[in-house]
C-alpha atoms as a printed R data frame, in Angstrom:
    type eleno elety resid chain resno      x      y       z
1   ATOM     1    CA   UNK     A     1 -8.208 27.068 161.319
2   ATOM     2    CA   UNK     A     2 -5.093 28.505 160.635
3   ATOM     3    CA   UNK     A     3 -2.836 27.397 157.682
4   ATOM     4    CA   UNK     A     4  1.347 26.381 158.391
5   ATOM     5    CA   UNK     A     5  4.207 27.599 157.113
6   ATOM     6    CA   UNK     A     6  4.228 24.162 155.122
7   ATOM     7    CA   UNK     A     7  0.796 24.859 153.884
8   ATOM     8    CA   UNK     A     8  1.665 28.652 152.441
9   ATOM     9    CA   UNK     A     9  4.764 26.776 150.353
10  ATOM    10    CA   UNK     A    10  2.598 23.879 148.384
11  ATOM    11    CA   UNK     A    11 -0.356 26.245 147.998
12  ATOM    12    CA   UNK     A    12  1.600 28.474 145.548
13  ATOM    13    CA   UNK     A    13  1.406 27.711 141.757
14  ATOM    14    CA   UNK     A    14  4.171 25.794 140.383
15  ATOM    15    CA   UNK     A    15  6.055 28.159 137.650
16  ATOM    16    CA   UNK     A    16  7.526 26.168 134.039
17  ATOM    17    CA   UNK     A    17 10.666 25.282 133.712
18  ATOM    18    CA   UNK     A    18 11.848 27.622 131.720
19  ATOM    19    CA   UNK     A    19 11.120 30.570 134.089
20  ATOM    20    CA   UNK     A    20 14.208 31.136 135.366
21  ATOM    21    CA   UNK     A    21 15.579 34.733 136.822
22  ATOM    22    CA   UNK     A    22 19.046 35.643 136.998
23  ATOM    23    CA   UNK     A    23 19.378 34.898 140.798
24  ATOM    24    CA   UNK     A    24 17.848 31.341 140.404
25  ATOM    25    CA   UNK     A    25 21.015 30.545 138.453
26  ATOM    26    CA   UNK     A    26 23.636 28.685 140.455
27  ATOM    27    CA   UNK     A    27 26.862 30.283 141.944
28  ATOM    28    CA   UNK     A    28 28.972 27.788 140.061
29  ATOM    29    CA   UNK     A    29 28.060 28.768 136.989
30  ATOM    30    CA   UNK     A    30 30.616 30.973 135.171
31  ATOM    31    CA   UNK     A    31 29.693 33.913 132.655
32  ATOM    32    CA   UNK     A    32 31.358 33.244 129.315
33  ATOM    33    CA   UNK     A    33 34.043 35.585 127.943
34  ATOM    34    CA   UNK     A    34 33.031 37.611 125.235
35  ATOM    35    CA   UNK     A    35 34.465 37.181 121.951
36  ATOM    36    CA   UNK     A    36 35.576 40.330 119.892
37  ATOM    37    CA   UNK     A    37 35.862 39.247 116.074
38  ATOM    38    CA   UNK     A    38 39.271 40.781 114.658
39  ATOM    39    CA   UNK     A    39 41.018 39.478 118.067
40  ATOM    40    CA   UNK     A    40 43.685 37.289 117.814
41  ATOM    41    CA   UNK     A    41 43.064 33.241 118.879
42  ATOM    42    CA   UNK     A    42 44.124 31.848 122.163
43  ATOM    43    CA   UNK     A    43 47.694 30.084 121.720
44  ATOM    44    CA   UNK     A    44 47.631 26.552 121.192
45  ATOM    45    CA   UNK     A    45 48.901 24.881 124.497
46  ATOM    46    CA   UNK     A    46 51.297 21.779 123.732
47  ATOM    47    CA   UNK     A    47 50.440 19.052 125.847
48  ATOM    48    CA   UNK     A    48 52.844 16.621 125.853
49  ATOM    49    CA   UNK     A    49 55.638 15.593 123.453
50  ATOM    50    CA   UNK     A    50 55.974 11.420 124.000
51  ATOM    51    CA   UNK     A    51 59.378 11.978 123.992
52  ATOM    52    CA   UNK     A    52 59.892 14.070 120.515
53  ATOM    53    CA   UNK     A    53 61.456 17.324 120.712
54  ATOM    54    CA   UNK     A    54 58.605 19.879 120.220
55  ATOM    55    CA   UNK     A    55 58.999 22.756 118.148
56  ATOM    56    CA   UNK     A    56 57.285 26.405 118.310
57  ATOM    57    CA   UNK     A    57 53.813 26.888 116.580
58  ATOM    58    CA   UNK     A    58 53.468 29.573 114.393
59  ATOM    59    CA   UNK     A    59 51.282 32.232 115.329
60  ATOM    60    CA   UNK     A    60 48.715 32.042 112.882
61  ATOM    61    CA   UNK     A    61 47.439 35.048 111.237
62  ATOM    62    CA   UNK     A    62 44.257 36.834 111.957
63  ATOM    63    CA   UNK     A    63 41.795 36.152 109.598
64  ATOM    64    CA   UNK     A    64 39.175 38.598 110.696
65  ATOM    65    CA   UNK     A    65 40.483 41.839 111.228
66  ATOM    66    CA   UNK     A    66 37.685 44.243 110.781
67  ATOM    67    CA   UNK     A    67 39.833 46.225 108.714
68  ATOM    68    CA   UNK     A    68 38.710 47.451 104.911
69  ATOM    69    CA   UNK     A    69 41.272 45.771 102.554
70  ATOM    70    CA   UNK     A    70 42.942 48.160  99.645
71  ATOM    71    CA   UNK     A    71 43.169 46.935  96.394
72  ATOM    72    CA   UNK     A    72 45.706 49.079  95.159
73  ATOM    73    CA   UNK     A    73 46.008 49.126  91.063
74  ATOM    74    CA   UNK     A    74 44.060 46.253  90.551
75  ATOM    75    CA   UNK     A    75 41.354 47.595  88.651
76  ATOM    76    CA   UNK     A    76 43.913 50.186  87.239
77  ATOM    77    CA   UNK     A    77 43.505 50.644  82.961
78  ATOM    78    CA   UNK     A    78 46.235 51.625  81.026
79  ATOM    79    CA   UNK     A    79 44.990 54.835  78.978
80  ATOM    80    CA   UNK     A    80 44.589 54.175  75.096
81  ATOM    81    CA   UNK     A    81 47.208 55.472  73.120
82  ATOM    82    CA   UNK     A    82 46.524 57.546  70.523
83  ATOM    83    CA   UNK     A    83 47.037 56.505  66.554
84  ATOM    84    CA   UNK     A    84 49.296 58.503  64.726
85  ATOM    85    CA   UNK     A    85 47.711 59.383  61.795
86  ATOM    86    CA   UNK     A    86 50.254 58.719  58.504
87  ATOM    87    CA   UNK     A    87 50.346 60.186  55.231
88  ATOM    88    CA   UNK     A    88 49.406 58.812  52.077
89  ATOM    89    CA   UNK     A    89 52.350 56.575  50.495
90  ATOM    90    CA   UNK     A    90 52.453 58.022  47.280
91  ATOM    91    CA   UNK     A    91 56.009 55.960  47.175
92  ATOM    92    CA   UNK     A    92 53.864 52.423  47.014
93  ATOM    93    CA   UNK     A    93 51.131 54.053  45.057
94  ATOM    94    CA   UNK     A    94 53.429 54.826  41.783
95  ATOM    95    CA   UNK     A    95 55.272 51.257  42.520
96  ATOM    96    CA   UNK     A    96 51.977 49.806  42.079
97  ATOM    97    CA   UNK     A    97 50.679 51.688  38.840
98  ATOM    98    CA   UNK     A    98 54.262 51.045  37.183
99  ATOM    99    CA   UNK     A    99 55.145 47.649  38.910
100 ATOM   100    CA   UNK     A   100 52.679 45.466  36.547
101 ATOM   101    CA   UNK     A   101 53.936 47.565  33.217
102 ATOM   102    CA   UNK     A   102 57.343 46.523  34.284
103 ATOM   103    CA   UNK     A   103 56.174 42.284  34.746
104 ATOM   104    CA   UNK     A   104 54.586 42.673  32.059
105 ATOM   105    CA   UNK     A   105 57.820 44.358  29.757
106 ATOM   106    CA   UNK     A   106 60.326 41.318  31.259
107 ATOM   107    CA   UNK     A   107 57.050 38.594  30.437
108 ATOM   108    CA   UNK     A   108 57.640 39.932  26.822
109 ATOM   109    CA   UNK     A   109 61.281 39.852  27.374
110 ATOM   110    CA   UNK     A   110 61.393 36.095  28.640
111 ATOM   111    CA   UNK     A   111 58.893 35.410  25.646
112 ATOM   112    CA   UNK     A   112 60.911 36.558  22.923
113 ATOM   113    CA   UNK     A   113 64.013 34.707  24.502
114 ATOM   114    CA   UNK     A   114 62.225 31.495  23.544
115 ATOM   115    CA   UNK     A   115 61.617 32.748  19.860
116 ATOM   116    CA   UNK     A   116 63.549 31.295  17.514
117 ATOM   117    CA   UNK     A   117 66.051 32.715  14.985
118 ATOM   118    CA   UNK     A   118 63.803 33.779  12.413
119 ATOM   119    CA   UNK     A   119 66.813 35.737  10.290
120 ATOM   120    CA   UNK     A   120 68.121 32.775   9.693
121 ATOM   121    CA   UNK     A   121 64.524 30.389   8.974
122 ATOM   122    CA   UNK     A   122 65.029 28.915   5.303
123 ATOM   123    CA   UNK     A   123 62.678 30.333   2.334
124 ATOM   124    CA   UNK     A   124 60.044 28.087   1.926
125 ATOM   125    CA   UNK     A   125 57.772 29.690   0.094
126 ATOM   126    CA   UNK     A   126 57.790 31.813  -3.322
127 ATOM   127    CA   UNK     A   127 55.436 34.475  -5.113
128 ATOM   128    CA   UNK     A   128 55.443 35.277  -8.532
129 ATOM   129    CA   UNK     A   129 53.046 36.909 -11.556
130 ATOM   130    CA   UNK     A   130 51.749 34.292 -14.276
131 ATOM   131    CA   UNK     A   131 49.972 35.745 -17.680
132 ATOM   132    CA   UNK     A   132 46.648 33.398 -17.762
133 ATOM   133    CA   UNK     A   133 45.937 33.196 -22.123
134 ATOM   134    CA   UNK     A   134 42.430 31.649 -22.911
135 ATOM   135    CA   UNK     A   135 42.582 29.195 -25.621
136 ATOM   136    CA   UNK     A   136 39.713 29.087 -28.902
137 ATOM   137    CA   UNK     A   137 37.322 28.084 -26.531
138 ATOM   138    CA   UNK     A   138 37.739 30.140 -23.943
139 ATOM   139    CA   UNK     A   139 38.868 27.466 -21.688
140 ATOM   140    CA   UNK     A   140 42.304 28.722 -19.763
141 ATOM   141    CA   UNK     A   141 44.850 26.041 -18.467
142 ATOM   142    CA   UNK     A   142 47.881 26.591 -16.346
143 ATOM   143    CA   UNK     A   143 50.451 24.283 -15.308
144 ATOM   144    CA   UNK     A   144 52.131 25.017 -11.724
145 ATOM   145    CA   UNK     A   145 55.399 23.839 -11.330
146 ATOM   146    CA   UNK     A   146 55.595 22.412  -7.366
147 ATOM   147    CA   UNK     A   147 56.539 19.398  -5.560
148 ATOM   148    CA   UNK     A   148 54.197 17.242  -4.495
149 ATOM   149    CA   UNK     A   149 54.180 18.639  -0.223
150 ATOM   150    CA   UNK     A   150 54.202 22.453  -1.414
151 ATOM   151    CA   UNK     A   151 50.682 24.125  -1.735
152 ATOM   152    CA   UNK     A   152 49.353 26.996  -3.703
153 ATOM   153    CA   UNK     A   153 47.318 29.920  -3.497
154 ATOM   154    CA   UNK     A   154 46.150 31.948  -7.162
155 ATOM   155    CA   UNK     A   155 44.054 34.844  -7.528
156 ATOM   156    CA   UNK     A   156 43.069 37.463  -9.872
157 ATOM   157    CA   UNK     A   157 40.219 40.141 -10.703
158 ATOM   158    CA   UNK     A   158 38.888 41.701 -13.117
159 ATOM   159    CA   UNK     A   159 36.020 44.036 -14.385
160 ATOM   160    CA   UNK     A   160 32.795 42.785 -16.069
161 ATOM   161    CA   UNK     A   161 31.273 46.190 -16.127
162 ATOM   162    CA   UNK     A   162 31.435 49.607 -14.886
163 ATOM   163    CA   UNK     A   163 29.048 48.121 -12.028
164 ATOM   164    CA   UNK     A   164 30.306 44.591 -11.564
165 ATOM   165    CA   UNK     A   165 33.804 43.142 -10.823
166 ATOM   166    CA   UNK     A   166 34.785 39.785 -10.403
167 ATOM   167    CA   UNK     A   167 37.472 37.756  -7.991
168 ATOM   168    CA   UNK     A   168 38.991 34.697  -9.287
169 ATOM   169    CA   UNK     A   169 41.003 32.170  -6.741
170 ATOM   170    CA   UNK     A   170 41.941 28.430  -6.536
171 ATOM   171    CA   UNK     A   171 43.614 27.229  -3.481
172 ATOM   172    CA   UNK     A   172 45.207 23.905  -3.192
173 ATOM   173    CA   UNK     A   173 46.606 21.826   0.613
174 ATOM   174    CA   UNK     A   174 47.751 18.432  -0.082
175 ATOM   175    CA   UNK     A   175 47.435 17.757   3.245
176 ATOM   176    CA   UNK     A   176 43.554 18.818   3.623
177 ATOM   177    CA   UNK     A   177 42.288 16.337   0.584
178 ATOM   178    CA   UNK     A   178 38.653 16.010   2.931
179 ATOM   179    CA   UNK     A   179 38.274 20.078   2.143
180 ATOM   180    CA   UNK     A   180 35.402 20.164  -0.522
181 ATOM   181    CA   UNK     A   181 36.550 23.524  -2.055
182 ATOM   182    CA   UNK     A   182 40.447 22.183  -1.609
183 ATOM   183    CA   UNK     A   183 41.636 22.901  -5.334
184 ATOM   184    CA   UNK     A   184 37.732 24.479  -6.655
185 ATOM   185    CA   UNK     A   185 38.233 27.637  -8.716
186 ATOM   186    CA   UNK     A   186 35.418 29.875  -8.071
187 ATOM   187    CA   UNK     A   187 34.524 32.835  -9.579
188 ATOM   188    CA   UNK     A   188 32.652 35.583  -6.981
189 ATOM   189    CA   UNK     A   189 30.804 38.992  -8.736
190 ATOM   190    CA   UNK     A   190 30.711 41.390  -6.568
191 ATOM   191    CA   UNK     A   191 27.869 44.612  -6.959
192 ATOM   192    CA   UNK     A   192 26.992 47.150  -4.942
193 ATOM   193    CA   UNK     A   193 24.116 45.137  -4.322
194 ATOM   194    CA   UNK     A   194 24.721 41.655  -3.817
195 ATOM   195    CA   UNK     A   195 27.258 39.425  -4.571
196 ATOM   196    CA   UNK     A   196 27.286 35.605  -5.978
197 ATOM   197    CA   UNK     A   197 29.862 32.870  -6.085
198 ATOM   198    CA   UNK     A   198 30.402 30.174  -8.975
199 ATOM   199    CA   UNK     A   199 32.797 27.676  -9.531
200 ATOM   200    CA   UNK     A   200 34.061 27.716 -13.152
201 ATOM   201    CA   UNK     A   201 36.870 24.944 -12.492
202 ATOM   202    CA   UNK     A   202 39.376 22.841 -10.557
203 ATOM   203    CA   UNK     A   203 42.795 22.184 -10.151
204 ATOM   204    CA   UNK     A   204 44.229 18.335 -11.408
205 ATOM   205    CA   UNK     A   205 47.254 16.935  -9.216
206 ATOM   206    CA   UNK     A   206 48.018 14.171 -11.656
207 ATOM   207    CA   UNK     A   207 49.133 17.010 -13.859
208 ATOM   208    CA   UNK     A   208 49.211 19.881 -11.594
209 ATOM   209    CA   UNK     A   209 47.169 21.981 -14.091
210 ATOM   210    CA   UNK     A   210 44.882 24.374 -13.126
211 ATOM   211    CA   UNK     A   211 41.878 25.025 -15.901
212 ATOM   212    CA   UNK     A   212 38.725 27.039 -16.074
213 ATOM   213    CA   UNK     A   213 36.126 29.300 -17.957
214 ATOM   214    CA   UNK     A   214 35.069 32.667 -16.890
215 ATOM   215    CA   UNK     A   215 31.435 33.437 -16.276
216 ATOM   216    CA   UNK     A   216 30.248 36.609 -18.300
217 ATOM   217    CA   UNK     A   217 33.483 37.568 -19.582
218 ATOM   218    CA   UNK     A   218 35.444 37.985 -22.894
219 ATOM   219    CA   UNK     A   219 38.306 36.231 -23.563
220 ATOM   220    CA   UNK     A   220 41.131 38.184 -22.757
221 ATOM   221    CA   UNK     A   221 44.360 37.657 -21.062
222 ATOM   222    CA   UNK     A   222 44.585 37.962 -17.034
223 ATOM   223    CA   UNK     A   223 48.082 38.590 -15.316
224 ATOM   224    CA   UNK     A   224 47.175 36.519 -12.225
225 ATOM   225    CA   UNK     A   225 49.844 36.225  -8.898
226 ATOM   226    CA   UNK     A   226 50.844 32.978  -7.707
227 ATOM   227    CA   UNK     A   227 51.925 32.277  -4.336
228 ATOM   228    CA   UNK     A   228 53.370 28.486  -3.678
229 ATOM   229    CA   UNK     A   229 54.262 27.328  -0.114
230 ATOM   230    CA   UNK     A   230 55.619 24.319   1.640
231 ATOM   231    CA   UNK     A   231 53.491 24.459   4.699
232 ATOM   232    CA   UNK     A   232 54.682 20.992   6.523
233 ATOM   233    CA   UNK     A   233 58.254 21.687   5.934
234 ATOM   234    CA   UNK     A   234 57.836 25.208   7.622
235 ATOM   235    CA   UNK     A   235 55.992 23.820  10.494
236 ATOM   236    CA   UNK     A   236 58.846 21.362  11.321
237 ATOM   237    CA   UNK     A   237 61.171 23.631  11.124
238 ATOM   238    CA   UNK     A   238 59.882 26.123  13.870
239 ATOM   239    CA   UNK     A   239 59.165 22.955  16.403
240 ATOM   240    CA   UNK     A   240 62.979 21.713  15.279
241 ATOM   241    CA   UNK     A   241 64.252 25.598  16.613
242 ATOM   242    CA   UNK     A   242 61.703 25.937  19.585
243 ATOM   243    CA   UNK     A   243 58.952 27.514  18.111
244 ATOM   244    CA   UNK     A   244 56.001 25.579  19.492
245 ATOM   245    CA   UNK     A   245 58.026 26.468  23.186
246 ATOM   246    CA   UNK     A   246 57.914 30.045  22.650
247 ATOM   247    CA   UNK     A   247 54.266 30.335  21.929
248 ATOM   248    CA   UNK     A   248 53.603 27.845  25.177
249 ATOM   249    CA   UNK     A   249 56.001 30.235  27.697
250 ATOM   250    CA   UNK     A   250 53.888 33.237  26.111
251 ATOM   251    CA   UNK     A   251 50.674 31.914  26.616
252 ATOM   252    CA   UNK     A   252 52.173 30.786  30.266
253 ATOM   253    CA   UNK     A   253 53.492 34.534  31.425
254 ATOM   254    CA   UNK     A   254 50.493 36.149  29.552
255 ATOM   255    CA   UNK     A   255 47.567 34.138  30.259
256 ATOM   256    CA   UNK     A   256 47.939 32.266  33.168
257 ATOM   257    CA   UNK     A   257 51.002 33.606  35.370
258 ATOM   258    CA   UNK     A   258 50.282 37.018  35.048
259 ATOM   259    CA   UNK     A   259 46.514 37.314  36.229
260 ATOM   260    CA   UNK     A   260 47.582 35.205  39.335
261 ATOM   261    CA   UNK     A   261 49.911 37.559  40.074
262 ATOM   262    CA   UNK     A   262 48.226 40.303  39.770
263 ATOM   263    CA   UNK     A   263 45.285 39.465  41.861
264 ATOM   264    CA   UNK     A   264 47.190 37.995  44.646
265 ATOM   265    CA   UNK     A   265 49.229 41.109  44.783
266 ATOM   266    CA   UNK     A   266 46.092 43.532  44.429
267 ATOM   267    CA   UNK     A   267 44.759 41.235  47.508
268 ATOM   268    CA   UNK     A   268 47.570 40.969  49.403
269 ATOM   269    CA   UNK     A   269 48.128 44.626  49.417
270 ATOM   270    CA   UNK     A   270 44.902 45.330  50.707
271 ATOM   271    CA   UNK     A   271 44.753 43.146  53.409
272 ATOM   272    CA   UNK     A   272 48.155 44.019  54.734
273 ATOM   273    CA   UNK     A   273 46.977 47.330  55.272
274 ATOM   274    CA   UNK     A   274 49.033 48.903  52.127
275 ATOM   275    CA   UNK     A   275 45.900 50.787  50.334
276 ATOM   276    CA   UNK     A   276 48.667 52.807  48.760
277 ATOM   277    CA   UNK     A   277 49.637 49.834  47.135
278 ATOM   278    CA   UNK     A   278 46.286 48.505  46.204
279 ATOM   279    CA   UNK     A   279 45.261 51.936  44.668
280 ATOM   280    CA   UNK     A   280 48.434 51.905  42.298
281 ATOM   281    CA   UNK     A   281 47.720 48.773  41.445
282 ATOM   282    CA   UNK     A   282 44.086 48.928  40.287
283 ATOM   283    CA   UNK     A   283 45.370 52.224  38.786
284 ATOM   284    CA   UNK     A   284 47.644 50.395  36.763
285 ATOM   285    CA   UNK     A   285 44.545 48.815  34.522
286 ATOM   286    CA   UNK     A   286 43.370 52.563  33.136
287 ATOM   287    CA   UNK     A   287 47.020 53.133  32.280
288 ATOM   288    CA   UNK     A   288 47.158 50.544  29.501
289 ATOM   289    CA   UNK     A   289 45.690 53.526  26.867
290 ATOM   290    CA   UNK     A   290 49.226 55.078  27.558
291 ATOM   291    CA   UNK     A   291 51.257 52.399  28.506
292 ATOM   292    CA   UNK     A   292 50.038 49.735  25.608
293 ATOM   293    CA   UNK     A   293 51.546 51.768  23.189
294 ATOM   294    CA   UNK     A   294 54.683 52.950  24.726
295 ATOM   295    CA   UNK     A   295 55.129 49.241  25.531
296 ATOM   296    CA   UNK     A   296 54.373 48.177  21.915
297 ATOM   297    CA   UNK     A   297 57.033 50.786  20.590
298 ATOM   298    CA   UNK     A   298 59.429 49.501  22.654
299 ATOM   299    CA   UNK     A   299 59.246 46.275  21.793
300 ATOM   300    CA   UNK     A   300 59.518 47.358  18.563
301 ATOM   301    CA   UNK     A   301 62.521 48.912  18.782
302 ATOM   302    CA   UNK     A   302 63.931 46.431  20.934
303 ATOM   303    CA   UNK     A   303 63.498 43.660  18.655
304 ATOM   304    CA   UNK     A   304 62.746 44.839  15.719
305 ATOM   305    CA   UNK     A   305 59.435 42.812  14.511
């Protein structure tokens, strides 16, 4: 039996759907356009207005040109410059080593301003020589002829033998009655040994005699000196004429101001880059063995001490 046209069509195998050939595609089907990247867009087509004026689109740039951007000079370096080297400075090196001398000349100078007058400071003290006599018993007794605010100072020596000699001194401070030796004469021997110390008397303010007796000598006469102060009045008259305000700017320029400065400058000089400076300046410290002197001398002459 023969099989039909019909029959040849639904005997063949049905194919997926997704085997489809080029000429199974239908005729109305359009091939897209390709798109080149770097091409510019399509222009934008302005449909309708609603009654506003329209106005032109810009074109817009192309964003994707395919073209290799230049960068020119931005990763450009400027080339270093070269440091010009610089001599030494030798100008701030000696005005370091001579600037400190200098402070240090006009500290004295500012000091000695402060000073007072001592030309014209009243004589309050007095020295003379007093012949000690021993009486029968050997006892010797001196009167000293003071006011009651002035103190004293005697001393004398002598030889006991051709090895030993012998200091004698009383000293006398009204104002330092706790002193346990105020107003004790005492009698030192001195060898080439050893030496010893004995007191051999005192001195009595209710009389304002001074009396002893030698240890292990004969009685003979001693010419003694005597030296007689007032202490308090002299004190009150240097605070009266500033003399308590000199000796506080002094210690002031000397002690306080003048290390400050120095270190600050010796710092400062360094860290500013001026190493001439700093140099001269801790050069400046050796040069007291020369400088001290000269600076001493000049004071000296200056004002006369």
């Amino acid at each position: 039996m023969g099989l039909e046209a019909g029959d040849e069509e639904g005997a063949k195998p049905a194919r997926p759907f997704f085997d489809i050939g080029l000429d199974d595609a239908s005729s109305s089907t359009k091939e897209p356009a390709p798109v080149f990247f770097g091409s510019e867009p399509p222009m934008p087509v302005q449909i309708g207005s609603l009654g506003a004026a329209a106005e032109p689109t810009p074109s817009p740039s192309p964003q994707l040109t395919g073209n290799v951007a230049t960068m020119d000079g931005m990763f450009t370096f400027p080339a270093p410059v070269e440091a010009t080297k610089e001599g030494f400075r030798w100008g701030q090196f000696f005005l370091g080593l001579f600037l400190p001398w200098v402070a240090l000349f006009l500290f004295s100078v500012v000091a000695e301003a402060f000073e007072p007058d001592w030309d014209s400071m009243p004589d309050f003290s007095r020295a003379e020589d007093v012949l000690l006599t021993p009486g029968e018993d050997g006892w010797y007794a001196h009167t000293i002829n003071k006011t009651s605010e002035e103190s004293f100072n005697l001393d004398f020596g002598f030889d006991i033998d051709s090895e030993t000699w012998a200091n004698v001194a009383v000293y006398y401070d009204p104002l330092d009655e706790d002193w346990e030796g105020n107003g004790q004469v005492r009698q030192t021997n001195y060898s080439d040994v050893a030496y010893d110390e004995t007191v051999v008397g005192e001195y009595t303010p209710e009389n304002q005699t001074v009396w002893f007796r030698l240890d292990n000598d004969s009685a003979e006469e001693h010419l003694a000196f005597l030296y007689i102060a007032d202490y308090e009045a002299m004190e009150a008259w240097e605070i009266e004429n500033g003399g308590g305000v000199g000796d506080a700017v002094a210690s002031t320029l000397f002690c306080g101001l003048g290390p400050i400065a120095y270190i600050t400058g010796l710092i400062t000089a360094f860290s500013r880059g001026n190493k001439a400076l700093g140099y001269g300046l801790l050069c400046a410290v050796p040069l007291a063995v020369v400088m001290g002197p000269a600076l001493v001398i000049l004071l000296l002459i200056m004002f006369g001490f």
